[in-house]
Coordinates of C-alpha atoms and ligand atoms in Angstrom, one line a residue:
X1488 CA -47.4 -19.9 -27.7
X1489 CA -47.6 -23.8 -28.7
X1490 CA -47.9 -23.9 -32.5
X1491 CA -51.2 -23.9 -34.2
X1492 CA -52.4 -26.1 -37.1
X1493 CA -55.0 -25.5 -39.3
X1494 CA -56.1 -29.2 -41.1
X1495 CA -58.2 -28.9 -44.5
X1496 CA -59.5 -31.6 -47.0
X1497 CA -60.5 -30.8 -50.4
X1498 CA -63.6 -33.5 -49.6
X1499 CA -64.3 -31.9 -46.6
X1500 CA -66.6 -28.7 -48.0
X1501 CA -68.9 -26.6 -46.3
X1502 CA -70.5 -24.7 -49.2
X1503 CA -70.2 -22.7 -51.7
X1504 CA -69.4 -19.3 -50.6
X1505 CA -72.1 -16.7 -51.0
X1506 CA -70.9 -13.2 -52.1
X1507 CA -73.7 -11.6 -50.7
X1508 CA -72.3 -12.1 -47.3
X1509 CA -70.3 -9.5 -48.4
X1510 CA -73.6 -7.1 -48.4
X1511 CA -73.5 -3.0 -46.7
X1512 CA -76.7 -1.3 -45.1
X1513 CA -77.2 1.9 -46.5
X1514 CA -80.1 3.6 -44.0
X1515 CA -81.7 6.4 -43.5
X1516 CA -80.2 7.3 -40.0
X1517 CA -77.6 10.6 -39.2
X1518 CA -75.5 11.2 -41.5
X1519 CA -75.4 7.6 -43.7
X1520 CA -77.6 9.0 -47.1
X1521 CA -77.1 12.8 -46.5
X1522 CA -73.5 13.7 -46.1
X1523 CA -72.1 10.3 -46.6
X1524 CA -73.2 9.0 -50.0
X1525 CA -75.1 11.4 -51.7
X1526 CA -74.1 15.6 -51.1
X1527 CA -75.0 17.4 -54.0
X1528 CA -73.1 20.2 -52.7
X1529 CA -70.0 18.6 -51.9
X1530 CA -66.7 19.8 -53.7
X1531 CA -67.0 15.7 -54.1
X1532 CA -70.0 15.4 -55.8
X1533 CA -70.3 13.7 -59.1
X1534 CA -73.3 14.8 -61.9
X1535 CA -76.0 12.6 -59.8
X1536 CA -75.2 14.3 -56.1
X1537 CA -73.0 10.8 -54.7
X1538 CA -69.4 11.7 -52.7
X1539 CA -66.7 10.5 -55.5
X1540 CA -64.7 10.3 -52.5
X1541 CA -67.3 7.6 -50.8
X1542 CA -68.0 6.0 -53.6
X1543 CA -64.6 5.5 -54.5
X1544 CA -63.6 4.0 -50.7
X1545 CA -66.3 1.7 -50.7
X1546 CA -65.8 0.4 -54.4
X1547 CA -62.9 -1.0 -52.8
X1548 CA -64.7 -3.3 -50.4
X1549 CA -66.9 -4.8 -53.1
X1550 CA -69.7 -5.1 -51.7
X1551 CA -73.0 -7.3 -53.1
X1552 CA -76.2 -6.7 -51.7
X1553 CA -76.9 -3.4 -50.2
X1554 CA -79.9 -3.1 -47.8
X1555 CA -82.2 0.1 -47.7
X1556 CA -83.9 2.3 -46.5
X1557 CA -83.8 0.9 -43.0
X1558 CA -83.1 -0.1 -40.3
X1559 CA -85.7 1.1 -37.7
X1560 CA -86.5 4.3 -40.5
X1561 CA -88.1 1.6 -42.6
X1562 CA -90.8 1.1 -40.5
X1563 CA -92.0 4.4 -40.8
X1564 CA -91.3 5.1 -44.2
X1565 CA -93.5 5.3 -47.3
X1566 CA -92.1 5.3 -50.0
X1567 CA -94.1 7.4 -52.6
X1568 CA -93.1 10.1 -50.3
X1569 CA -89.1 9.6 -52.0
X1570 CA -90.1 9.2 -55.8
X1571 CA -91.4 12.0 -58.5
X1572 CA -89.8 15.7 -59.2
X1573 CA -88.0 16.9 -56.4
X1574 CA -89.1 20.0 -55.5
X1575 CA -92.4 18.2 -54.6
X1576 CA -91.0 15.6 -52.3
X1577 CA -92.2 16.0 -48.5
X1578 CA -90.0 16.8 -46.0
X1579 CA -91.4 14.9 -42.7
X1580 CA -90.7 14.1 -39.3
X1581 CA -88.4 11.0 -39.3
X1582 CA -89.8 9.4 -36.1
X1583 CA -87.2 6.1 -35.5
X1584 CA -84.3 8.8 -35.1
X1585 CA -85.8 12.0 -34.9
X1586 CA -85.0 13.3 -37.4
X1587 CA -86.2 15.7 -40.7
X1588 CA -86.1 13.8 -43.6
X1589 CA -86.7 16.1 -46.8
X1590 CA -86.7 13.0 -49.0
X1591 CA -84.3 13.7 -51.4
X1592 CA -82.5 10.6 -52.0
X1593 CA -85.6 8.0 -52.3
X1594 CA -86.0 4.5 -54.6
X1595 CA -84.7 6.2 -58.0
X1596 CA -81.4 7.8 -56.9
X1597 CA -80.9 4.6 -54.8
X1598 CA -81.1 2.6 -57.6
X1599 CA -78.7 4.7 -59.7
X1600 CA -76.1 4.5 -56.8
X1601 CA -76.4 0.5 -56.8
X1602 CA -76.1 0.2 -60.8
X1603 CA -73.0 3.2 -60.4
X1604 CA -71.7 0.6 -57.8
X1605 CA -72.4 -2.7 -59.2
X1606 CA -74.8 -3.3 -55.8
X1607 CA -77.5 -5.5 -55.8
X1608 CA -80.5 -4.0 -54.9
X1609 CA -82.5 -5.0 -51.5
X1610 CA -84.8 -3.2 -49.9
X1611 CA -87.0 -3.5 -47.0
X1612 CA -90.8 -2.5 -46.9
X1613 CA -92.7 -0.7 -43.8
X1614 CA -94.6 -3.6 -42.0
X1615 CA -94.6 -0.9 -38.9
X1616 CA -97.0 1.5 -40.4
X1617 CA -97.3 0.5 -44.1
X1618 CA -99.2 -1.7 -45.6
X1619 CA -98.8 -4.9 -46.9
X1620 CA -100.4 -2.9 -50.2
X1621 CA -98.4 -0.3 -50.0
X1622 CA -95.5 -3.3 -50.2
X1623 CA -96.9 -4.7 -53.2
X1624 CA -97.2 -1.1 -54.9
X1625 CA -93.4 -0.8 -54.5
X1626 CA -92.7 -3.9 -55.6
X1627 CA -94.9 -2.7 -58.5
X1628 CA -93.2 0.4 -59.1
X1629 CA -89.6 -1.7 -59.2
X1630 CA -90.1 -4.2 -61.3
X1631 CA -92.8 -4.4 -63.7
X1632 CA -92.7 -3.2 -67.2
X1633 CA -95.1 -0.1 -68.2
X1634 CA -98.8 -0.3 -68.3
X1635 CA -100.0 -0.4 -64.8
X1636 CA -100.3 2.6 -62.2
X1637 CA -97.4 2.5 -60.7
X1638 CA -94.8 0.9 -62.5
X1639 CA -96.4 4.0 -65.3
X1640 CA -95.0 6.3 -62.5
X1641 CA -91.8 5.0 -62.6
X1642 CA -91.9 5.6 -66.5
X1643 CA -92.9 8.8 -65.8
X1644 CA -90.1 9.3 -63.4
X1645 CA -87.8 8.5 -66.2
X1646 CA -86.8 5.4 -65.3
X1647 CA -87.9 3.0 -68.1
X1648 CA -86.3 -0.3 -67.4
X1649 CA -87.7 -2.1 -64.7
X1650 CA -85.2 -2.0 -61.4
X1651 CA -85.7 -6.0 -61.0
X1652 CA -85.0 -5.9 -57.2
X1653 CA -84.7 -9.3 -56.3
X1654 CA -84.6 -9.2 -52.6
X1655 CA -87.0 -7.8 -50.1
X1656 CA -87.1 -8.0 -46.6
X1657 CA -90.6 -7.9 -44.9
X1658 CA -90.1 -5.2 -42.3
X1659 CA -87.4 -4.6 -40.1
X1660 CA -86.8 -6.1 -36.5
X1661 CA -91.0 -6.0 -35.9
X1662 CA -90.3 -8.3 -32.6
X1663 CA -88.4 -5.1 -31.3
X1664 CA -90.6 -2.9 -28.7
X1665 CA -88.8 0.3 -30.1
X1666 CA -89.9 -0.7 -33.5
X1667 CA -93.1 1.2 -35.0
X1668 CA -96.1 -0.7 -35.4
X1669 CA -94.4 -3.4 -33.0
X1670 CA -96.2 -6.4 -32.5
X1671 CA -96.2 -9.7 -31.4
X1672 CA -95.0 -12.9 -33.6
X1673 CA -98.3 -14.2 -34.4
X1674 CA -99.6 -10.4 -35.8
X1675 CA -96.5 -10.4 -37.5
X1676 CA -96.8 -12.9 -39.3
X1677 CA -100.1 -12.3 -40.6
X1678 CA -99.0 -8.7 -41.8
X1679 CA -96.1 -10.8 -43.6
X1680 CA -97.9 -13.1 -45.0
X1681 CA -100.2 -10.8 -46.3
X1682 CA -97.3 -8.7 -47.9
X1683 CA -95.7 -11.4 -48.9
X1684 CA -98.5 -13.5 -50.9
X1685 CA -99.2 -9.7 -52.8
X1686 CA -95.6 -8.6 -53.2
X1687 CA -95.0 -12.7 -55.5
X1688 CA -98.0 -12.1 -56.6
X1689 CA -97.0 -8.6 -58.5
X1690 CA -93.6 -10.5 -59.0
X1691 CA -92.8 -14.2 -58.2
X1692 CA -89.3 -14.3 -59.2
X1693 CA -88.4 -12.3 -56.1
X1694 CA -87.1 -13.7 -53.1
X1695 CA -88.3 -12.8 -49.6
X1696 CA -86.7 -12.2 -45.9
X1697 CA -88.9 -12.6 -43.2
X1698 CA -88.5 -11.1 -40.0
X1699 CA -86.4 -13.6 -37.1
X1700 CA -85.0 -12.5 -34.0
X1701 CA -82.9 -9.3 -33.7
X1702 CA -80.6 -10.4 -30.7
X1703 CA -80.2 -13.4 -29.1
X1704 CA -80.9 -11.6 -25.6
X1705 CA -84.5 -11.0 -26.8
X1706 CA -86.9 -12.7 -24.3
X1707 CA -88.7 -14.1 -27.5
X1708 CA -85.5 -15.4 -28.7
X1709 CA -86.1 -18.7 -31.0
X1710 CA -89.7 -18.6 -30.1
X1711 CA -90.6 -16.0 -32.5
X1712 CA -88.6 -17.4 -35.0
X1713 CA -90.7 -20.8 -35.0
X1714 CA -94.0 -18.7 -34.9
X1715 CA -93.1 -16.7 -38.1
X1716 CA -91.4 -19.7 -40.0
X1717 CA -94.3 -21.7 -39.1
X1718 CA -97.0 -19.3 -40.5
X1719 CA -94.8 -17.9 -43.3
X1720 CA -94.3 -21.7 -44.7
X1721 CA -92.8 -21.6 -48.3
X1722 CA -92.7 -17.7 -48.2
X1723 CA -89.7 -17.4 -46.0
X1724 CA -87.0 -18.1 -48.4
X1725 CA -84.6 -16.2 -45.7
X1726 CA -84.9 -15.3 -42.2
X1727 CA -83.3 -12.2 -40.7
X1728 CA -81.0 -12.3 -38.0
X1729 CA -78.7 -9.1 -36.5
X1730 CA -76.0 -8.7 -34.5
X1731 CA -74.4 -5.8 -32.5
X1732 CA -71.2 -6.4 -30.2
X1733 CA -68.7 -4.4 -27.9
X1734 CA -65.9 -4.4 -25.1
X1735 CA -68.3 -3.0 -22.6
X1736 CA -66.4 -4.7 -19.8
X1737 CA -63.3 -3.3 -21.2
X1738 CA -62.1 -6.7 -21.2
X1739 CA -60.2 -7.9 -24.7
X1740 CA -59.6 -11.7 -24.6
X1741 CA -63.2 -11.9 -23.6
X1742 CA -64.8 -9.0 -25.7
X1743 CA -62.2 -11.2 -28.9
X1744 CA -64.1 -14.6 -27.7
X1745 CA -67.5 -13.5 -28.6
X1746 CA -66.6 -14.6 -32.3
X1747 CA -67.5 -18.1 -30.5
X1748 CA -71.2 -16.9 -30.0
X1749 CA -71.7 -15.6 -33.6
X1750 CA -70.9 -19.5 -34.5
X1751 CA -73.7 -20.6 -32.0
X1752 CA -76.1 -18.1 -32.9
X1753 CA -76.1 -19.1 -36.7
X1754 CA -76.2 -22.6 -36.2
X1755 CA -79.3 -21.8 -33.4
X1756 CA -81.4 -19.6 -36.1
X1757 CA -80.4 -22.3 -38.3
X1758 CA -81.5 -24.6 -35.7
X1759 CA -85.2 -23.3 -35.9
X1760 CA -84.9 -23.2 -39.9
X1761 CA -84.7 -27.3 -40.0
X1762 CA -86.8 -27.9 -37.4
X1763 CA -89.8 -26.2 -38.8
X1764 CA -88.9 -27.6 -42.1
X1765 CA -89.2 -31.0 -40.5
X1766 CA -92.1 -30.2 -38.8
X1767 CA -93.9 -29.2 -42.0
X1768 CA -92.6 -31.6 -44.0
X1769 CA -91.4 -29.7 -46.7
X1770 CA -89.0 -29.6 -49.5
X1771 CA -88.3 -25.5 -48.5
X1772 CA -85.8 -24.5 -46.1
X1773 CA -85.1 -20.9 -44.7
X1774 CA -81.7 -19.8 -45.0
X1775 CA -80.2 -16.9 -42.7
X1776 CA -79.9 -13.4 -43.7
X1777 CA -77.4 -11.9 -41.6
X1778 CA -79.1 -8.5 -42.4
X1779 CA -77.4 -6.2 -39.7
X1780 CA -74.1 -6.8 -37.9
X1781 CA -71.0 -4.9 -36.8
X1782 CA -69.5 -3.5 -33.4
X1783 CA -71.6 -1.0 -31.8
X1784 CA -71.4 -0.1 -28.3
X1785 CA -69.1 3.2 -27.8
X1786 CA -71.0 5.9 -29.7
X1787 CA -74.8 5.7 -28.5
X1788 CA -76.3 8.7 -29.6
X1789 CA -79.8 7.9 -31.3
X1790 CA -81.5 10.7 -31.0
X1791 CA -81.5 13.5 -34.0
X1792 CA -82.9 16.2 -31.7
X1793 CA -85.2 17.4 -34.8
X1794 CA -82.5 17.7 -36.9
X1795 CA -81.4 17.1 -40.8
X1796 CA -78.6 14.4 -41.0
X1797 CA -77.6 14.5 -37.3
X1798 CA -74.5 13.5 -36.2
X1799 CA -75.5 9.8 -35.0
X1800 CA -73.8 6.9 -34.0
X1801 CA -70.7 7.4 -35.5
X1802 CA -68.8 4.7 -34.0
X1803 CA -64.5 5.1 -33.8
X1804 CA -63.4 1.6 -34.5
X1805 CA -59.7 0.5 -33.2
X1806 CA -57.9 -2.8 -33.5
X1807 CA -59.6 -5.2 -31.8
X1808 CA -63.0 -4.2 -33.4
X1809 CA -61.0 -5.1 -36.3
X1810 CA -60.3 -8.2 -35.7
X1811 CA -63.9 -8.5 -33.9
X1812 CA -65.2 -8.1 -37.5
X1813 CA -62.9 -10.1 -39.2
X1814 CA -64.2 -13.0 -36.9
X1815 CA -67.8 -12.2 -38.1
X1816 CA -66.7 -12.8 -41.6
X1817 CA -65.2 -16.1 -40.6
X1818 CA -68.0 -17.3 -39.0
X1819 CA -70.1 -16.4 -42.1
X1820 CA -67.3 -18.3 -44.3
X1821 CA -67.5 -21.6 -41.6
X1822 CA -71.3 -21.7 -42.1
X1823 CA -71.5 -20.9 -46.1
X1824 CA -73.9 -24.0 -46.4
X1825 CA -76.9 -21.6 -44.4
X1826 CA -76.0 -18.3 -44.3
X1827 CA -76.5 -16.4 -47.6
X1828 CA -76.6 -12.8 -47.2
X1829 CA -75.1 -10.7 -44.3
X1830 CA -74.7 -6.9 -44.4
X1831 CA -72.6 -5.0 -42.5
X1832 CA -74.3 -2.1 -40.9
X1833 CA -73.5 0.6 -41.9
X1834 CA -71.3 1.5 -45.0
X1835 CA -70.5 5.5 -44.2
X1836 CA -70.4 7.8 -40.8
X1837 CA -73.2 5.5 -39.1
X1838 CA -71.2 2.3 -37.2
X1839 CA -69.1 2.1 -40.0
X1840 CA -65.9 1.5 -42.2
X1841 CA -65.4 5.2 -43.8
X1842 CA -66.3 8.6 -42.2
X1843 CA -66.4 12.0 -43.3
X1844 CA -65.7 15.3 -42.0
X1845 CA -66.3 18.2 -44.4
X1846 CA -65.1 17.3 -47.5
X1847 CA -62.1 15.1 -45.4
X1848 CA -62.6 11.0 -45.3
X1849 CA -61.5 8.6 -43.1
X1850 CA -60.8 4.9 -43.3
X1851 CA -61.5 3.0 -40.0
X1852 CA -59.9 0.2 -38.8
X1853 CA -63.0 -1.9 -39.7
X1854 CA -62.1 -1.2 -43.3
X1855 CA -59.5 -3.5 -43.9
X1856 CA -60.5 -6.7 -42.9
X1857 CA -63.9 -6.2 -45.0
X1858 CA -61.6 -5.6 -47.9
X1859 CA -58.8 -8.3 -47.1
X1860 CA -61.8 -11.2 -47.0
X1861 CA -63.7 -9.6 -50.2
X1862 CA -61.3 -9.9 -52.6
X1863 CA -61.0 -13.5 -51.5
X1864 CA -64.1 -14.4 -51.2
X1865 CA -65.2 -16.7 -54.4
X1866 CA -64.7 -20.5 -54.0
X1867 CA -66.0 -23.3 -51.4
X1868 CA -65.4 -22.9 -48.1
X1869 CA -64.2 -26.0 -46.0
X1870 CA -64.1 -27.5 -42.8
X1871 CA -60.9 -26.0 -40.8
X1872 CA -59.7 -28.2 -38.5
X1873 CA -57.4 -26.2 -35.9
X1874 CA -55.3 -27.5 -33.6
X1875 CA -54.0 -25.3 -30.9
X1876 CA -53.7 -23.5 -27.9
X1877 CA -56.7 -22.1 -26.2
X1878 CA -57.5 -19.5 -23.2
X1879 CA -61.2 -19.4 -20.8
X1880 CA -63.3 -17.0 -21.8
X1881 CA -65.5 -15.5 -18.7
X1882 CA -68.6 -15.3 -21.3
X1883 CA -68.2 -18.3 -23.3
X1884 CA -65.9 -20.2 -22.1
X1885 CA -62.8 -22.2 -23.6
X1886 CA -61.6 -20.8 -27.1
X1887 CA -58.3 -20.8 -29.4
X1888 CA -56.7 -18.4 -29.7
X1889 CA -56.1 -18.2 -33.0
X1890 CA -59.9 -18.7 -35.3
X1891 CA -59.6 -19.4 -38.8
X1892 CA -62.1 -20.2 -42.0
X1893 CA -60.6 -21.5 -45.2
X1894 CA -62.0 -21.3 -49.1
X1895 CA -60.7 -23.0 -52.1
X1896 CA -60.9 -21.7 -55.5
X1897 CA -59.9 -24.3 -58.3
X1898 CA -56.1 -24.1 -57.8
X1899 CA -55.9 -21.4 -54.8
X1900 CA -56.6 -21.3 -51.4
X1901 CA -57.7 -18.9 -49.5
X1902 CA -56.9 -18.6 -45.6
X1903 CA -58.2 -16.3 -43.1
X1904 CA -56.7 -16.2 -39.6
X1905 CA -56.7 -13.8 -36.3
X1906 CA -54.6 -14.3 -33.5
X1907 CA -56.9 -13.3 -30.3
X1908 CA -53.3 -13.5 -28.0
X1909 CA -52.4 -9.6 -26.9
X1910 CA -48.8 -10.4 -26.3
X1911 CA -48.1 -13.5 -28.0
X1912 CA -47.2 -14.6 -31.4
X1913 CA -48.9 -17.4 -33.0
X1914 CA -47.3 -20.0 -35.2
X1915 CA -49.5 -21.2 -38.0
X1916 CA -48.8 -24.5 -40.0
X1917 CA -51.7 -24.8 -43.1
X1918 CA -51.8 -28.4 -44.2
X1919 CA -54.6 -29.3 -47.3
X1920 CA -54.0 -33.1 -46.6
X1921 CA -54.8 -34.0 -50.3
X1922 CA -53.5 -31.5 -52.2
X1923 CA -49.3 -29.7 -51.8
X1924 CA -49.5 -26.3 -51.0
X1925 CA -47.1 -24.8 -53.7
X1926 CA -46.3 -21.0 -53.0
X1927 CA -48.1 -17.9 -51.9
X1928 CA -50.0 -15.8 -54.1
X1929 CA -50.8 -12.9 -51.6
X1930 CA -51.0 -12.3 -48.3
X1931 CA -51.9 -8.8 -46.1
X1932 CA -51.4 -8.4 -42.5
X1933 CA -53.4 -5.6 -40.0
X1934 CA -51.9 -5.4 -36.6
X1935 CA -51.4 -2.5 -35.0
X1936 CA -49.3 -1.0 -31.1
X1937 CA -52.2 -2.2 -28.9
X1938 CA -55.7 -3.3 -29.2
X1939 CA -56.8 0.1 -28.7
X1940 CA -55.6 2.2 -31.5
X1941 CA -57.4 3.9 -33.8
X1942 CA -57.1 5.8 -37.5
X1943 CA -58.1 9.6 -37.0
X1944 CA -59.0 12.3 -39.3
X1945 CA -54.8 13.6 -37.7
X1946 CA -53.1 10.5 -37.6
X1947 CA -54.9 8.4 -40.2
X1948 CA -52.7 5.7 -41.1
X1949 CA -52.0 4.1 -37.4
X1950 CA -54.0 1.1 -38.1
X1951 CA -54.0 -0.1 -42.0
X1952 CA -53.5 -3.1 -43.8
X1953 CA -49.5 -4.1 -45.2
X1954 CA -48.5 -6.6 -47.8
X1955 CA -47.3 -10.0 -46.0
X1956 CA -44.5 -11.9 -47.2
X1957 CA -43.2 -13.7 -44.5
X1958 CA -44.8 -17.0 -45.0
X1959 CA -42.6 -20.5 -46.0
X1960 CA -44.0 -23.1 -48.1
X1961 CA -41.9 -25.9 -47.2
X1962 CA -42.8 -29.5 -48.3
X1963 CA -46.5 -28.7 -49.2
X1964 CA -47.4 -27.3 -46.1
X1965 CA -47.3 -23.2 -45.2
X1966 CA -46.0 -21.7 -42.2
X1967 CA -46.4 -18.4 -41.0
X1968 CA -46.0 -15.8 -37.5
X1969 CA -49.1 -14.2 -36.8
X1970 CA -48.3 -10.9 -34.6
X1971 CA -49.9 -10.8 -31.4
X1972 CA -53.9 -9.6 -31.8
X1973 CA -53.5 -9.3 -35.6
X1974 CA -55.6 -11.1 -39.0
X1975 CA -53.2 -12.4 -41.6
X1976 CA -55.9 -13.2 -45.3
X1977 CA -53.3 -15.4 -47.4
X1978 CA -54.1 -16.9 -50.8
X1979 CA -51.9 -20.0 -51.8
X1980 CA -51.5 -21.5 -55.3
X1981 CA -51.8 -25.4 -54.7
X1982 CA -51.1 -28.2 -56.7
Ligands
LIG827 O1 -78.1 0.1 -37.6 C1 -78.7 0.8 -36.7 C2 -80.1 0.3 -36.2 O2 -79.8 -0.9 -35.4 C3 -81.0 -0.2 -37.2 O3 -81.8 0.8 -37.8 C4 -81.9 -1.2 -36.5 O4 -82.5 -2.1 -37.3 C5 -81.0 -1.7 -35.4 O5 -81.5 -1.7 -34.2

């Protein structure tokens, strides 16, 4: 393959790279909360009922903002139901997965698990059959100081300091016919206004997430998102956006291009964000909330059958989903100026980066490029200009090959690259026109045999990250192989 170059310019800066992009989605669904975080009975459990094991795996990927309860359980949810002693906690009929939820891991022990973890707290309130009320009661019951009903039964629930959850999202996917308590934008919004003006109200330092889209193929795709900016005005200080992708065709160089259509979709949403701002002639601008994304498409089972922490969705991810999700994290690196949270959904056994088995763990595939990115995620992320071969896509046409973001820390640089080829190498030249490139700092590699392997609870090792040390640094510029379908995350010292 013709050599690739990736062109940077300290001048030439995107933004300032949120960590919260670097969010999980803890939800109620299968086996996410029960069996996967929290397992009091576990030869893993720790004095509060969390996996060690877990928590351990996913202290690794540092993740910021952690999303919860839901997901689709959200919307039927109510949350006094999870709070108080215990023993007196209902045990009801979990409608969104059918499921039995006996409530046992609610707001408090969530709240432990974020400060044991260093998560910031986000939560999502039922706009399906809840209130806006019963909203602003929660928001109540986090964050106010004693002396009121029911941040008294927080007290009372031995939690004395206020939680201060800064972020809340006002429902979950509500323009989704599966959703409970669906409706159309313009009910929606009303319901969101109506929690929203309460929830600042009871609190006005928090920070809101309306509602937007849930996938581009939705017939009210954009439209919906105008509607609900519209009415929301200066509440929406985020809109929500999700994304769900997969080789259904079987096809890799195409199922690899869809990284491409992550870019568009951000900079659509983001579309509809300035043009209502114009339109009402405001200061306030929505930015995006990438609230749900990942690979899903192989394991489809939604359906608990009636049953307590059902085996659902519990996704196998192999190489190329890999490198599928390291090219979601690039695309939320190139747009850092408007995209300010994203959570990958989930963070244990539902679509996600660790399973467990019994008291066994397993690290997918999907692990490594979360962790490669996070632990090089602080600085400004700038404009990549890449220069290199491309192939046709059949579902969005003409791409590179190799995709790329880039983020510059004081006297380091960060670069992220995947090579899409399956049997090609790619050769990478990283010039930052104002500024020599001086040596490499660090620099991991995932690859793997083919695009379809996979780690498994027998063989768990087959596709795992490896120190990379094979890159020059000749005359200010670097140089490096990538393997074919493989991400390389390097961090250069500069001068
Ligand atoms: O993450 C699984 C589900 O996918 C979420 O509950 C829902 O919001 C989405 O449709």
């Amino acid at each position: 393959m013709d050599k690739t170059t990736i062109t940077l310019h300290t001048a030439f800066q995107i933004g300032t790279v949120d960590p919260r992009i670097f969010g999980g989605f803890l939800e109620h669904m299968g086996r996410t909360v029960y069996e996967g975080v929290f397992d009091p009975k576990s030869v893993h459990a720790d004095e509060d009922g969390f996996r060690r094991d877990v928590l351990e795996s996913l202290r690794q990927l540092q993740m910021t903002a952690v999303r919860y309860p839901g997901g689709n359980f959200a919307s039927g949810y109510h949350w006094l139901d999870g709070v108080g002693p215990r023993e007196k906690r209902p045990t009801v009929r979990e409608l969104a997965w059918q499921s039995i939820e006996p409530n046992h891991f609610g707001t408090d022990e969530y709240i432990k698990l974020c400060r044991k973890m260093e998560w910031t707290p986000m939560l999502t309130v039922n706009l399906g059959t809840g209130s806006p009320e019963e909203a602003r009661n929660w928001v109540e019951y986090c964050n106010c100081k004693g002396g009121t009903k029911y941040a008294d039964k927080r007290i009372a629930n031995r939690n004395e300091t206020p939680y201060n959850v800064n972020l809340w999202c006002l429902g979950n996917e509500m323009d989704g016919f599966w959703q409970l308590g669906h409706v159309p934008a313009d009910q929606y919004a009303v319901r969101a206004q109506q929690a929203a003006k309460m929830m600042k109200d009871t609190d006005g330092s928090i920070e809101l997430v309306v509602c937007g889209s849930c996938a581009v193929g939705m017939s009210t795709y954009m439209e919906w998102d105008r509607q609900v900016l519209e009415y929301l005005g200066d509440y929406a200080d985020y809109i929500s956006l999700h994304r769900y992708v997969g080789n259904r065709n079987n096809d890799t160089a195409d199922y690899l291009a869809v990284i491409n259509s992550i870019d568009r979709q951000i900079e659509q949403m983001d579309a509809v964000c300035r043009f209502v701002q114009a339109k009402r002639r405001s200061h306030k601008r929505a930015y995006l909330c990438f609230d749900e994304w990942n690979v899903w498409y192989k394991n489809m089972q939604i359906d608990g059958g009636g049953k307590f922490a059902p085996h659902l969705i519990e996704e196998i991810y192999n190489l190329e989903d890999a490198l599928v999700v390291a090219g979601f994290l690039n695309s939320f690196i190139r747009h850092a100026d408007v995209v300010r949270i994203a959570n990958i959904a989930q963070i244990v056994n539902v679509i996600a980066p660790v399973l467990t088995k019994g008291d066994e763990l397993l690290v997918q595939s999907i692990f490594y490029p979360f962790e490669m990115f996070s632990r090089r995620r602080n600085g400004i992320s700038l404009r990549a200009s890449i220069d290199g071969p491309s192939y046709e896509s059949k579902s969005v046409g003409p791409v590179r090959f190799v995709d790329a973001s880039a983020i510059i820390d004081e006297d380091c640089l960060h670069v992220f690259t995947i090579n899409r080829s399956s049997d090609e190498t790619a050769d990478i030249q990283v010039d930052l026109a104002d500024r020599p490139i001086d040596s490499l700092i660090s620099a991991e590699v995932l690859s793997g045999p083919d695009a379809k392997a996979a780690n498994s609870f027998e063989k768990p090792d087959v596709i795992k990250s490896r120190s990379f040390a094979d890159v020059k640094t000749i005359s200010g510029q670097a140089s490096y192989e990538l393997p074919p379908l493989s991400i390389v995350a390097a961090t250069f010292k500069v001068k």
